[in-house]
Each structure stands twice: as structure tokens, then as C-alpha cells.
Short mmCIF file of C-alpha atoms and ligand atoms in Angstrom, two decimals:
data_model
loop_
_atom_site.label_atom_id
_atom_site.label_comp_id
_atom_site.label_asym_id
_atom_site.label_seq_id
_atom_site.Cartn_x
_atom_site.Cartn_y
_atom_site.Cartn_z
CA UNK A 13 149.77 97.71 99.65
CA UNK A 14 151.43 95.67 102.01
CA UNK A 15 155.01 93.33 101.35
CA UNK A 16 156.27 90.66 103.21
CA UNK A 17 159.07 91.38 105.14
CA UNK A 18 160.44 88.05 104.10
CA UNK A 19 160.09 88.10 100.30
CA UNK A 20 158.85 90.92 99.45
CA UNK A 21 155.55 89.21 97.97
CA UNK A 22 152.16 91.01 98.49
CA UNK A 23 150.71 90.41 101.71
CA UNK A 24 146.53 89.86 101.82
CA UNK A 25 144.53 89.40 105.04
CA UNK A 26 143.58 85.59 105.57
CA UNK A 27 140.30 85.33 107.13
CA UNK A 28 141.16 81.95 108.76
CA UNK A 29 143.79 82.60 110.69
CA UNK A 30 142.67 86.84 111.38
CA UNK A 31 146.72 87.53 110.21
CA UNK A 32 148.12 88.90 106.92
CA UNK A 33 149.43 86.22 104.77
CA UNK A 34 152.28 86.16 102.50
CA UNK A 35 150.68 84.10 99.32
CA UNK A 36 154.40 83.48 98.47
CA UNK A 37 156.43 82.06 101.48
CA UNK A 38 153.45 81.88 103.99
CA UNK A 39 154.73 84.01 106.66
CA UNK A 40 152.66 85.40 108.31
CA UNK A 41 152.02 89.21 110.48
CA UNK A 42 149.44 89.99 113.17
CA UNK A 43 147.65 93.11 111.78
CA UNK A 44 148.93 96.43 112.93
CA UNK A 45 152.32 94.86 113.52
CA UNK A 46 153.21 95.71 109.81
CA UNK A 47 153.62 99.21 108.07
CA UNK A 48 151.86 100.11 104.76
CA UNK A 49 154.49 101.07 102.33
CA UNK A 50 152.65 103.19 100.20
CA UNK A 51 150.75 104.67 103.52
CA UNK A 52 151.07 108.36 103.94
CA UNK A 53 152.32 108.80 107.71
CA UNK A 54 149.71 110.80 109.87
CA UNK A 55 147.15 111.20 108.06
CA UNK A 56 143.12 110.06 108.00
CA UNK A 57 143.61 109.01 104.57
CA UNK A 58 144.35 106.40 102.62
CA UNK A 59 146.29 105.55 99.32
CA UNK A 60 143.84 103.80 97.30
CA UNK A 61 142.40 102.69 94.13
CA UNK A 62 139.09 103.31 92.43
CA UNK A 63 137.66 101.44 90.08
CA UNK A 64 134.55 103.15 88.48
CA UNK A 65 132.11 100.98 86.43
CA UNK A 66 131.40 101.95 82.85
CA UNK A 67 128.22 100.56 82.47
CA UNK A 68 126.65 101.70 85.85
CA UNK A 69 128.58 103.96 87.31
CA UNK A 70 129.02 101.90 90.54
CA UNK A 71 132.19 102.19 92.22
CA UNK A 72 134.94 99.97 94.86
CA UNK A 73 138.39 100.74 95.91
CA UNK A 74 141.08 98.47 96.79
CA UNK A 75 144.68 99.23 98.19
CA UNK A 76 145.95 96.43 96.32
CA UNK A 77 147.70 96.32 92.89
CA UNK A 78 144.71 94.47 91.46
CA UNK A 79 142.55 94.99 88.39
CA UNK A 80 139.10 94.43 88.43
CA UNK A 81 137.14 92.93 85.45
CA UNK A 82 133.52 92.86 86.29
CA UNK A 83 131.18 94.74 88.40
CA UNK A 84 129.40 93.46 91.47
CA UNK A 85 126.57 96.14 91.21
CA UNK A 86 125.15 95.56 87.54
CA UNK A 87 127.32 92.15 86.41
CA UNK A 88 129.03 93.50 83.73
CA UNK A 89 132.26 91.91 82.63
CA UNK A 90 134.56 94.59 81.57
CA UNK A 91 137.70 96.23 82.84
CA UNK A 92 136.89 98.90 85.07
CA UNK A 93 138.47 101.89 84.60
CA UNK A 94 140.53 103.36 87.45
CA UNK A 95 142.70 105.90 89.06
CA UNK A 96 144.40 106.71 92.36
CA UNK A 97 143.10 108.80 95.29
CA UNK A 98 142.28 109.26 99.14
CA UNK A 99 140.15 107.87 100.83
CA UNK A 100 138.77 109.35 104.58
CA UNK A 101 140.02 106.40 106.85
CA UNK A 102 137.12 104.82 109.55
CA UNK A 103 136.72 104.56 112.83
CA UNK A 104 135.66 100.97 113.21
CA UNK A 105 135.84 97.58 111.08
CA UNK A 106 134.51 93.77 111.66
CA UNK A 107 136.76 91.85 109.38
CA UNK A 108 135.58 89.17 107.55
CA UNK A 109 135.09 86.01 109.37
CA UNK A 110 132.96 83.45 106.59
CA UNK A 111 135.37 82.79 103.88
CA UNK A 112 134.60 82.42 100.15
CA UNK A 113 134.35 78.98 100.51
CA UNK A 114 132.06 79.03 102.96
CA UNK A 115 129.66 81.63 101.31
CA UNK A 116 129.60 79.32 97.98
CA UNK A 117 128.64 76.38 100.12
CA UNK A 118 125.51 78.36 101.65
CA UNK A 119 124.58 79.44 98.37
CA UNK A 120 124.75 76.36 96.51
CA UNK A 121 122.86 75.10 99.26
CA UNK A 122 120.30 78.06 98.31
CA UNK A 123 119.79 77.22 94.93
CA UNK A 124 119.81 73.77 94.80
CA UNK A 125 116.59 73.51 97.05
CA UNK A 126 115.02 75.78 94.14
CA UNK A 127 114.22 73.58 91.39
CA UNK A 128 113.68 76.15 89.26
CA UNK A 129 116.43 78.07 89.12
CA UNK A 130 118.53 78.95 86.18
CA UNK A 131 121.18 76.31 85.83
CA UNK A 132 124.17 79.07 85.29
CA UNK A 133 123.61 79.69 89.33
CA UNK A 134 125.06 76.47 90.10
CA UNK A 135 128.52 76.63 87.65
CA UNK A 136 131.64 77.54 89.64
CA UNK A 137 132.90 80.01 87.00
CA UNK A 138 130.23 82.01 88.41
CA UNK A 139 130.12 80.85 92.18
CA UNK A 140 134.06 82.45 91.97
CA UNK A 141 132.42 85.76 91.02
CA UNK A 142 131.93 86.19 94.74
CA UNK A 143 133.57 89.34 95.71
CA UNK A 144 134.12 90.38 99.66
CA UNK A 145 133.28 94.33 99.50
CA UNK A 146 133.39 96.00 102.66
CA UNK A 147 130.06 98.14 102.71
CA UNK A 148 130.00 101.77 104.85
CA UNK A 149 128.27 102.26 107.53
CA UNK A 150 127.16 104.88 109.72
CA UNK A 151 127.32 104.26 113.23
CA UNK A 152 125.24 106.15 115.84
CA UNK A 153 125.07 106.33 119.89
CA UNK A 154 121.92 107.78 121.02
CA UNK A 155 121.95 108.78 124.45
CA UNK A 156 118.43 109.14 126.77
CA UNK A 157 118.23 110.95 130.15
CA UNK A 158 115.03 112.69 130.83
CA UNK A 159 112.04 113.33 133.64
CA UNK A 160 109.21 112.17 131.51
CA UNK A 161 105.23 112.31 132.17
CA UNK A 162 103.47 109.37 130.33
CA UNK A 163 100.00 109.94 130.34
CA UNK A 164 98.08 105.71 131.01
CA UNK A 165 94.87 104.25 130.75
CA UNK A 166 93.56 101.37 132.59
CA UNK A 167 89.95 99.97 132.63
CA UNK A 168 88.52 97.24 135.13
CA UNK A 169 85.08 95.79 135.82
CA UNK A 170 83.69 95.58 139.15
CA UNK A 171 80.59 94.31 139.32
CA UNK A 172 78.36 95.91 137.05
CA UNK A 173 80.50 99.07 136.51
CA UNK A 174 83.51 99.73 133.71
CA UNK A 175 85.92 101.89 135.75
CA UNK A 176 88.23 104.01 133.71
CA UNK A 177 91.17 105.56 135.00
CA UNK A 178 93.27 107.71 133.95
CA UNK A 179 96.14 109.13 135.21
CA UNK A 180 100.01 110.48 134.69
CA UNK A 181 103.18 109.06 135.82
CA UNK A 182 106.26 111.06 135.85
CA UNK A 183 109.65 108.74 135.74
CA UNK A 184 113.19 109.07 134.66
CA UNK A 185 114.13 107.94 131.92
CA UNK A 186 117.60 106.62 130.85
CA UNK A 187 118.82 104.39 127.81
CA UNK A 188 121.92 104.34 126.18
CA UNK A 189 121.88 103.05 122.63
CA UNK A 190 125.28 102.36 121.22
CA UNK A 191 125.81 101.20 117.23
CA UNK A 192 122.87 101.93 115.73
CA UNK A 193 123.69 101.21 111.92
CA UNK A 194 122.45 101.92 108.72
CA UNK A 195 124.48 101.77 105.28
CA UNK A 196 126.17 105.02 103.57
CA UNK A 197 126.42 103.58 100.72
CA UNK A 198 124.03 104.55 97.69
CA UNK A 199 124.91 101.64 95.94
CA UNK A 200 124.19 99.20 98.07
CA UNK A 201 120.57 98.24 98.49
CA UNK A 202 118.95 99.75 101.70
CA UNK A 203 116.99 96.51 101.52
CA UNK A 204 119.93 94.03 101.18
CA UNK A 205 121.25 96.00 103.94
CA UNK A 206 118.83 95.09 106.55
CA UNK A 207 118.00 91.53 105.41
CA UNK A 208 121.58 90.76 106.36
CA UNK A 209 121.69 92.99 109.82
CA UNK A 210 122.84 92.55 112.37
CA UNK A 211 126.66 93.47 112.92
CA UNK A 212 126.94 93.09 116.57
CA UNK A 213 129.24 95.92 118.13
CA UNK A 214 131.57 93.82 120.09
CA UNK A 215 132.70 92.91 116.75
CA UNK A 216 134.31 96.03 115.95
CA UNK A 217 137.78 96.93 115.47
CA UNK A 218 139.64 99.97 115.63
CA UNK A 219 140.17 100.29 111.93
CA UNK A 220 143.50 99.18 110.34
CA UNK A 221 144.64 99.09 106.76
CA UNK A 222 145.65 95.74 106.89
CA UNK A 223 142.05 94.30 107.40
CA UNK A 224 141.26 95.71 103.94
CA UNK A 225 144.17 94.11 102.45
CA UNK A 226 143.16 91.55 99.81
CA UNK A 227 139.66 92.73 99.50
CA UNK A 228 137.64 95.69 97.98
CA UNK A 229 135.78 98.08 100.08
CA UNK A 230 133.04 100.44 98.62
CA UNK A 231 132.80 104.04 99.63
CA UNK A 232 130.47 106.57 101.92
CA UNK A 233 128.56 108.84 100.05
CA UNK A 234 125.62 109.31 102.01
CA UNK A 235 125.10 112.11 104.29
CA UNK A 236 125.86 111.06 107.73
CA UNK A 237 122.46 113.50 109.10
CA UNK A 238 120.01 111.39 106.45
CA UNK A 239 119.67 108.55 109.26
CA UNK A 240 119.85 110.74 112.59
CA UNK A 241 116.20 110.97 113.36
CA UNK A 242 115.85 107.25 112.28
CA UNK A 243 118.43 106.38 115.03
CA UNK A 244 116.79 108.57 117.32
CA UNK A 245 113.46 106.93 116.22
CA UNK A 246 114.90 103.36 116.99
CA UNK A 247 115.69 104.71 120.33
CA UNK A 248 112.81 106.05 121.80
CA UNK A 249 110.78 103.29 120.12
CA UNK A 250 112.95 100.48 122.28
CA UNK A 251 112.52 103.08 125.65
CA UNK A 252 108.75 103.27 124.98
CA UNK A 253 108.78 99.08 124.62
CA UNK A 254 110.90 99.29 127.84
CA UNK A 255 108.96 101.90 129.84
CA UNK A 256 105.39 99.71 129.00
CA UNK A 257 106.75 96.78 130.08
CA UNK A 258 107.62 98.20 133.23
CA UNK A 259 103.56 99.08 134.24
CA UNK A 260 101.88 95.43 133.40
CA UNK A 261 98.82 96.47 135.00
CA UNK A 262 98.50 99.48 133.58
CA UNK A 263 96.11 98.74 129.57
CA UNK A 264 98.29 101.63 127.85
CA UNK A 265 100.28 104.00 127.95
CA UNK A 266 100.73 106.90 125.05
CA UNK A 267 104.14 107.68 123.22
CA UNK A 268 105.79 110.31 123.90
CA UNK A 269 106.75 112.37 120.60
CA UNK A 270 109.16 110.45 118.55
CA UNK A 271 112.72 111.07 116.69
CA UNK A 272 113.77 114.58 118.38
CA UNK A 273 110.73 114.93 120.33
CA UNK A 274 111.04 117.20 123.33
CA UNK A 275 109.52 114.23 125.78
CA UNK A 276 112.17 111.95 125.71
CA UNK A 277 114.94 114.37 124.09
CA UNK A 278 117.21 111.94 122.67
CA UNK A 279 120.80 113.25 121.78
CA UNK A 280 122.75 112.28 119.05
CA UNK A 281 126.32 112.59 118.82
CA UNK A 282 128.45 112.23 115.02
CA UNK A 283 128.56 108.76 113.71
CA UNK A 284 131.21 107.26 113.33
CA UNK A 285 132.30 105.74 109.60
CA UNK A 286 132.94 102.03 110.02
CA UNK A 287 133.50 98.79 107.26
CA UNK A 288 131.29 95.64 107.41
CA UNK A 289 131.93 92.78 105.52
CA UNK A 290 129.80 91.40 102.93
CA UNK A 291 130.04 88.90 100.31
CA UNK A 292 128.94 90.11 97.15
CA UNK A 293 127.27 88.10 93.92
CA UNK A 294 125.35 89.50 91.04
CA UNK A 295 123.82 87.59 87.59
CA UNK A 296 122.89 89.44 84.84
CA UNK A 297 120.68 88.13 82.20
CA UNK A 298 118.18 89.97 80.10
CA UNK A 299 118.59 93.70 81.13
CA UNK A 300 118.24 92.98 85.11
CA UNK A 301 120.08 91.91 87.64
CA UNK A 302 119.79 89.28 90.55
CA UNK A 303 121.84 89.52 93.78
CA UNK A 304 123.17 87.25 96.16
CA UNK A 305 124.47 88.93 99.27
CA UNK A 306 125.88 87.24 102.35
CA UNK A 307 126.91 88.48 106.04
CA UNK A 308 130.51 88.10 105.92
CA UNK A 309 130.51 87.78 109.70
CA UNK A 310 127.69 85.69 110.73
CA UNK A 311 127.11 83.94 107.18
CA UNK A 312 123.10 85.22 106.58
CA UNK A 313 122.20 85.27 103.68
CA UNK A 314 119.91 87.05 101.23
CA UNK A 315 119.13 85.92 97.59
CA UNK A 316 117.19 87.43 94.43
CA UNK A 317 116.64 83.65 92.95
CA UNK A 318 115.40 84.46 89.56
CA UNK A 319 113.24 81.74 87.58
CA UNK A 320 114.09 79.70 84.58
CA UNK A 321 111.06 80.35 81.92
CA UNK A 322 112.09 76.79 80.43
CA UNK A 323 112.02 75.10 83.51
CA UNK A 324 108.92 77.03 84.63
CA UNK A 325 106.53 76.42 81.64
CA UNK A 326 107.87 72.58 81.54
CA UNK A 327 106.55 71.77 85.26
CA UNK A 328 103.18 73.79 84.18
CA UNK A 329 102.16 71.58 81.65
CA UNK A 330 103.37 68.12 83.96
CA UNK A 331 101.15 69.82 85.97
CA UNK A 332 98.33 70.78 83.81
CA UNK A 333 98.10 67.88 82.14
CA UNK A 334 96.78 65.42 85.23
CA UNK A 335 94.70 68.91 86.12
CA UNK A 336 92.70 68.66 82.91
CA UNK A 337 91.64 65.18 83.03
CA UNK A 338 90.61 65.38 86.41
CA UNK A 339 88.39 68.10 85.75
CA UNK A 340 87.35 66.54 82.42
CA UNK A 341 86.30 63.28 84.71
CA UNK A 342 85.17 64.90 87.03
CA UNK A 343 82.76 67.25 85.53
CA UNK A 344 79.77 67.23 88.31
CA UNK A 345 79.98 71.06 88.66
CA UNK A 346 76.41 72.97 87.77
CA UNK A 347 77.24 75.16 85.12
CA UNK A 348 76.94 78.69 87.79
CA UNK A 349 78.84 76.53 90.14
CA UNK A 350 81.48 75.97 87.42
CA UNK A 351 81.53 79.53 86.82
CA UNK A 352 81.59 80.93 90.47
CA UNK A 353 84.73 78.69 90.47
CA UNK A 354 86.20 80.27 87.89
CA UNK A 355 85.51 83.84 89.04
CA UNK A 356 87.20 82.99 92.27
CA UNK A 357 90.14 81.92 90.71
CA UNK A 358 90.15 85.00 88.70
CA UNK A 359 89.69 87.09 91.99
CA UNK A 360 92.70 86.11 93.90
CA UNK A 361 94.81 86.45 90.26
CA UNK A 362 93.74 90.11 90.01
CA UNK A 363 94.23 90.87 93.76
CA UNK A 364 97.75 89.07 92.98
CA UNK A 365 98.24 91.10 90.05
CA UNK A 366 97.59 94.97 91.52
CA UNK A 367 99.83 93.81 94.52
CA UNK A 368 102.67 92.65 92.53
CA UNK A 369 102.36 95.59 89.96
CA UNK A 370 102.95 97.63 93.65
CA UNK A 371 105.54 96.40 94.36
CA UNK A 372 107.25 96.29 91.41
CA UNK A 373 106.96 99.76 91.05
CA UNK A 374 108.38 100.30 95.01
CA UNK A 375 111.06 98.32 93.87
CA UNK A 376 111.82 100.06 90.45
CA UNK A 377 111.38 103.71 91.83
CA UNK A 378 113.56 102.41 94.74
CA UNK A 379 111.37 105.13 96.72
CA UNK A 380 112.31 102.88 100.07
CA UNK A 381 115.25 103.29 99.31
CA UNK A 382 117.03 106.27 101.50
CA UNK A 383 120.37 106.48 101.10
CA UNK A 384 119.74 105.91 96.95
CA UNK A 385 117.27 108.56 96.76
CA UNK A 386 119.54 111.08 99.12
CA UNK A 387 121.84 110.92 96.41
CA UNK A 388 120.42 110.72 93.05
CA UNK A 389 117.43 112.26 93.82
CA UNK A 390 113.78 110.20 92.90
CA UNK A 391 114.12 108.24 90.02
CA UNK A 392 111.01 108.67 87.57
CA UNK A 393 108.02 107.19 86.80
CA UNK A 394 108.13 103.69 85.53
CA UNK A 395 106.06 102.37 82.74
CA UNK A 396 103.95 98.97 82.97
CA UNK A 397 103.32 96.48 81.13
CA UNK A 398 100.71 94.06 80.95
CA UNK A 399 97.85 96.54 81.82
CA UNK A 400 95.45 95.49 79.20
CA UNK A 401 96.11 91.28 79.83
CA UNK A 402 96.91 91.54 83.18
CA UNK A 403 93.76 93.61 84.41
CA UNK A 404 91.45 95.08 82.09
CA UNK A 405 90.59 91.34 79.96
CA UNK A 406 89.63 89.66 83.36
CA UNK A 407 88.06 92.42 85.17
CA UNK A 408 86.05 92.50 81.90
CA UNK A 409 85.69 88.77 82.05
CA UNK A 410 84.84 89.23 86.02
CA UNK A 411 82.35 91.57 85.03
CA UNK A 412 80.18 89.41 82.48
CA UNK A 413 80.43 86.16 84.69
CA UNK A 414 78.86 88.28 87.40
CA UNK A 415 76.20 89.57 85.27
CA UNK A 416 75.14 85.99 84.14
CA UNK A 417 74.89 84.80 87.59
CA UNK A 418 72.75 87.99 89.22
CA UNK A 419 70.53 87.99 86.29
CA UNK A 420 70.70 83.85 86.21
CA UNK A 421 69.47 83.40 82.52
CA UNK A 422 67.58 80.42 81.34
CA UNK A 423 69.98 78.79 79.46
CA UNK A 424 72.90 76.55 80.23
CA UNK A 425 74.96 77.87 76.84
CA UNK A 426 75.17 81.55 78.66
CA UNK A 427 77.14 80.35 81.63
CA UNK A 428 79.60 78.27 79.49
CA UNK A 429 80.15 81.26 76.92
CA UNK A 430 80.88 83.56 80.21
CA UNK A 431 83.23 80.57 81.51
CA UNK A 432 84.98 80.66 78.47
CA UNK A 433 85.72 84.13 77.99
CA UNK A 434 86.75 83.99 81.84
CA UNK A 435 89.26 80.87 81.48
CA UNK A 436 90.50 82.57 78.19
CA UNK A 437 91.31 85.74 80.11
CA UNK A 438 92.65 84.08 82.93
CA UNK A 439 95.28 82.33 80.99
CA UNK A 440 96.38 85.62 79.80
CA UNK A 441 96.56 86.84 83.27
CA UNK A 442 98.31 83.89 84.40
CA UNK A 443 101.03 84.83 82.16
CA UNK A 444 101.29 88.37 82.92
CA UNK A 445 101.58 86.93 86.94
CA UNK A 446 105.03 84.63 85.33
CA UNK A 447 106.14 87.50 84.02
CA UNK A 448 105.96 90.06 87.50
CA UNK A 449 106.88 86.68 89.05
CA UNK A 450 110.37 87.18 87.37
CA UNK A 451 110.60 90.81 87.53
CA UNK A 452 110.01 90.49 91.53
CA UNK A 453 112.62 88.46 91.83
CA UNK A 454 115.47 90.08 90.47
CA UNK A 455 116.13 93.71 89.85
CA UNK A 456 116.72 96.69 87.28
CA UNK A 457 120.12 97.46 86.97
CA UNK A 458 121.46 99.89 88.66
CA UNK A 459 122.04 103.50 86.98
CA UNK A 460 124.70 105.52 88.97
CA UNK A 461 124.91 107.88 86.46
CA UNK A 462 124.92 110.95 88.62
CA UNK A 463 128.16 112.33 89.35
CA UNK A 464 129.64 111.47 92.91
CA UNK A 465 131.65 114.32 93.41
CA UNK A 466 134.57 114.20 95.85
CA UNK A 467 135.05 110.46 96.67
CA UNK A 468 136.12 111.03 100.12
CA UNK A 469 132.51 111.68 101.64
ZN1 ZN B 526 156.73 86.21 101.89
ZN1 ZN B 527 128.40 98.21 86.96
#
């Protein structure tokens, strides 16, 4: 924790002005120009406290003498419990630059363009529930220098003949990649992570204690080797992109092998451990958990906007209501025309149905998820509901209406039963679709429940 030289008041960093402020008399200190009490000289640690969440196991740390009452991973509001310990000190940091203020105006901004989101999104009790965490990161430099043969194709016409060549080309190859990112921290979403990239590098600082001062920071615990070939991926990807655009006339030319390949033989040196700033919402409501996350540097943002059921079901019906007396008006449909319409409608509702069930269970099993699954392993299986209303009753339906219409009976009364049973099933399916609708847009909570180990990772 840091005093003020002054008054001896705590001292927090002040995003406007990039200085540590003195909340007291206003003095302020350029960072680095001011020693850390509590600091232990020479050492890469630091004094600092961690706050571990009861409900979820999710963890921050601050330096400060603050107490923290709710957790930004799963919502809860209770008094985290805490205790003192070191903390492995990193290489680089981009301080905050967006200030609370200025998150709370993007988000209102958000939500108010979503008419139906819950109204509790919009109070500022829960707009001050914005936290700035500083998120690990592991930082790679990938380095390229190689003779490589790229095998290319190239066809032409001349005349009446195809001519196909084919032929090698033998180049050197350099490209240095520097700050190549990805989180190392389980907690946060891998997902969140990248729909709020980038963090340019000539935003980084050497790392100072002060920067953190005021703010909470959550901790590395993700092997820095999980993202290695991914860097070295990213790499040779960008040389291939580099090396095609270099022979326009050439139609292709094939990749190399990938990640540690011998071809194009990236290296990869140790990352480096370095603090990005993000600002940090969560709601809770009914078991799950929606997130609003925003770039504390360059201000992008990324929102789980969950749906209000009230709201929802009250602009159906406005809706449905001019709906069925326009169809009730306008009732010139054939009786198989009425029902091909139906079965359409029905089509794109099951389609709709298997792709949202797949991706709820991506997003439950968090199986994208790298840096989660590193650490706690794959969760298991999840269970489904709406199997029998969501699929089974209108496939059934589907199946019936497209019996009628190969086998086109006589009589009028079979292709209104079969439209029946169809709309009927449909309405059930519609609901199911509200229902993943909701569950898509927000998120299980999370379940840290594994033990960490050693903080300092
Ligand atoms: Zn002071
Ligand atoms: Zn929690």
C-alpha cells in the first residue's frame, strides 16, 4: 500500500491524470517516484491480498487495505474471505486508460438500445458494481528465420489447352512476431478474452506497483507452455499470408507444416507475465450469470444482455395479435399450401433448435475454453432440457404433415388436422427456442472448486 508523503492518506492510481493520487489532500506522485511501504526490497514479489470467493471459488488480489463484498466472477454479494501472500511480480502492464465513468456510459448506452433487457441493468447501484481487475496475460515473441521450399501451382489457358505448372520456390524466410497474447487466467473467459483483444504492445509498461494501486488484479494460473504452439501457429499462419501475397501470379501455394513444424521452424522464447486492464460487471439472477466486460484501454466492449421473460412475452402477443387477424382475413391459402407453410416454419425452428442446443452445450462444457480446461480438467456432461418439446413433438408433427402431402388425401379435413397438430407443436417449440434464447445469452456460474495450489503461478 502506498501513503502520501504529505498526509499520510492512502495513495490510489488516478487514471486521468496516469499519477497516484492522494484521495485526502490531492497531491499527487508520478509512478515509480514513490516507495511501497509494505514492499519487500529486492524481490519479484509482492505483498498482497487475496480474496477467495465462497461461492465460486474465484479469486483477485489487491495491495490495498480494502475489503471486498461481492464477486465479479459469479455475482455473489458476500464478504470474501481473505489472507495475505506473494505474489510473482510481471514483466509488463498497460494501465488503465477508460475510467469507470466512462465504461458505465458505454454500457448504458448498450442496454438502452435493447428494449428488452431486464430493467435492474440500467440502476446505478448496479452500474457501480463495475470493478477494474487487471487480467494475466501471457506474452510471447516468436521469432522466424528459415530457407524454405514452398511447393505452387498455377494453371493458364492458351488457346485450347489448360497448362498446369508446377513447380518449387526456395526463399528465406524472416518474421518477427512480438506480443502475441492470450489470457492465464482460468477464470476469465477465453472467449471474453478475445472479444475485447487487442492490447497493442506499445502500450506496455515496465511493471510497477503503483499502477495496481487502487484496483484489483486477478492471478496467473495457467501454464505458460498451454499457448506456445498457438503462438507459433499465429505466426506461421501470418508468414504463410505474407509469403502468398508475395507470388500474385502464382494460383497457390501449399503450407508449410504448422505450430513447430520443421519448414518454417519457428522459435519461441518464455513469455513474459504481463497485467491488462479490464473492466469487470457480472448480474446474477436465477442460477446464471451475465457478464459485461470492457477494454480498459481502448473502451471495447463485450456484453451477455440477458432477456426479460415479462418484457419478452408482452411484445409477443402486441405482436401476435395484428398476426392473427391478418391471417384470419387473409385466409386465401389452399389447405396443402397452408400446410407447406407451416412445415417451413417448423423447419427453420428445428434447424434453430439443434444449433442452439450446440452451442449451449460448447458453452456449458466450456470445451473452447483452454486455459479453463488446463486447469480443472473437462467439466462433465451436461443434461438438456426440452428434448421431447423442443424436437421430438415437431419432428413428429414434421413427419405427419409430410405424409399428408406425398400421399395428398382426398379430403380437405386431413390437411387441417395435420396443420393443427403442426401449429400446436410449434408453439411448444417456440417456447423451448425463448428458453435457449436466455440460456445463450448469459452463462452458468462459474465452479472453481478445484484447488489452485500455490497462488504464485
Ligand atoms: Zn495526502
Ligand atoms: Zn464468486
Amino acid at each position: 500500500m502506498y501513503t502520501c508523503e504529505n498526509c499520510g492518506a492512502g495513495l490510489h492510481y488516478d487514471i486521468k491524470s496516469g499519477k497516484l493520487l492522494c484521495d485526502s489532500c490531492l497531491s499527487t506522485y508520478m509512478v515509480g517516484s514513490i516507495k511501497d511501504a509494505s514492499a519487500v526490497e529486492e524481490t519479484d514479489e509482492i505483498n498482497a491480498k487475496v480474496f477467495h470467493c465462497p461461492q465460486c471459488g474465484g479469486e483477485i488480489v489487491t495491495i490495498d487495505e480494502a475489503a471486498a463484498t461481492f464477486c465479479s466472477y459469479c455475482g455473489a454479494s458476500a464478504v470474501l474471505e481473505s489472507r495475505m501472500t506473494g505474489i510473482k511480480k510481471p514483466k509488463y502492464i498497460i494501465p488503465f486508460k477508460k475510467t469507470k465513468d466512462d465504461c458505465r456510459e458505454l454500457y448504458l448506452k448498450h442496454v438502452k438500445s435493447n428494449i428488452f433487457a431486464p430493467k435492474e441493468l440500467k440502476a446505478p447501484s448496479y452500474l457501480d458494481r463495475f470493478r477494474g481487475i487487471y487480467i494475466p496475460y501471457w506474452v510471447y515473441d516468436v521469432h522466424i528465420d528459415k530457407d524454405a521450399v514452398f511447393t505452387g501451382d498455377e494453371t493458364h489457358r492458351r488457346g485450347d489447352y489448360i497448362i498446369e505448372d508446377s513447380f518449387k520456390m526456395t526463399c528465406h524466410v524472416k518474421g518477427d512476431f512480438s506480443g502475441i497474447s492470450y489470457d492465464a487466467s482460468s477464470s476469465f473467459d477465453d472467449e471474453l478474452c478475445q472479444e475485447i483483444a487487442p492490447y497493442p504492445t506499445n502500450e506496455y509498461r515496465d511493471f510497477d506497483t503503483g499502477y495496481i494501486s487502487g484496483f484489483y488484479a486477478d492471478v496467473a494460473d495457467v501454464d505458460y507452455q498451454l499457448y506456445m504452439r498457438d503462438a507459433a501457429d499465429f505466426a506461421v499462419d501470418n508468414t504463410m499470408t505474407e509469403v502468398r501475397s508475395k507470388f500474385t501470379e502464382v494460383d497457390s501455394v501449399d503450407t508449410p507444416d504448422s505450430g513447430f513444424g520443421p519448414v518454417l521452424a519457428p522459435s519461441c522464447g518464455e513469455p513474459k507475465n504481463a497485467l491488462f486492464p479490464v473492466w469487470f460487471l457480472s448480474y446474477r439472477n436465477h442460477g446464471r450469470v451475465a457478464y459485461g466486460v470492457v477494454n480498459g484501454l481502448t473502451g471495447k466492449m463485450s456484453t451477455d444482455t440477458p432477456i426479460s421473460v415479462a418484457k419478452y412475452l408482452l411484445f409477443s402477443l402486441l405482436l401476435a395479435i395484428p398476426l392473427f387477424f391478418l391471417l384470419n382475413v387473409g385466409l386465401v391459402l389452399t389447405p396443402s399450401a397452408g400446410l407447406v407453410a407451416t412445415c417451413v416454419i417448423t423447419g427453420i425452428g428445428l434447424i434453430t433448435f439443434l444449433v442452439n442446443r450446440s452451442n449451449i452445450k460448447k458453452q456449458e462444457t466450456k470445451e473452447l475454453d483452454k486455459g479453463y480446461v488446463s486447469v480443472y480438467g473437462k467439466p462433465g456432461k451436461t443434461t438438456h432440457n426440452g428434448f421431447f418439446t423442443g424436437l421430438i413433438f415437431p419432428s413428429i408433427g414434421l413427419l405427419i404433415a409430410i405424409a399428408i402431402l406425398v400421399f395428398t388425401p382426398v379430403s380437405d379435413i386431413y390437411y387441417y388436422a395435420a396443420n393443427l397438430i403442426l401449429i400446436v407443436a410449434t408453439g411448444f417449440m417456440l417456447i423451448q427456442l425463448i428458453r435457449q434464447f436466455n440460456i445463450l445469452a448469459t452463462r452458468p456460474l462459474p465452479q472453481f472448486n478445484k484447488n489452485r495450489g500455490e497462488v504464485d503461478a
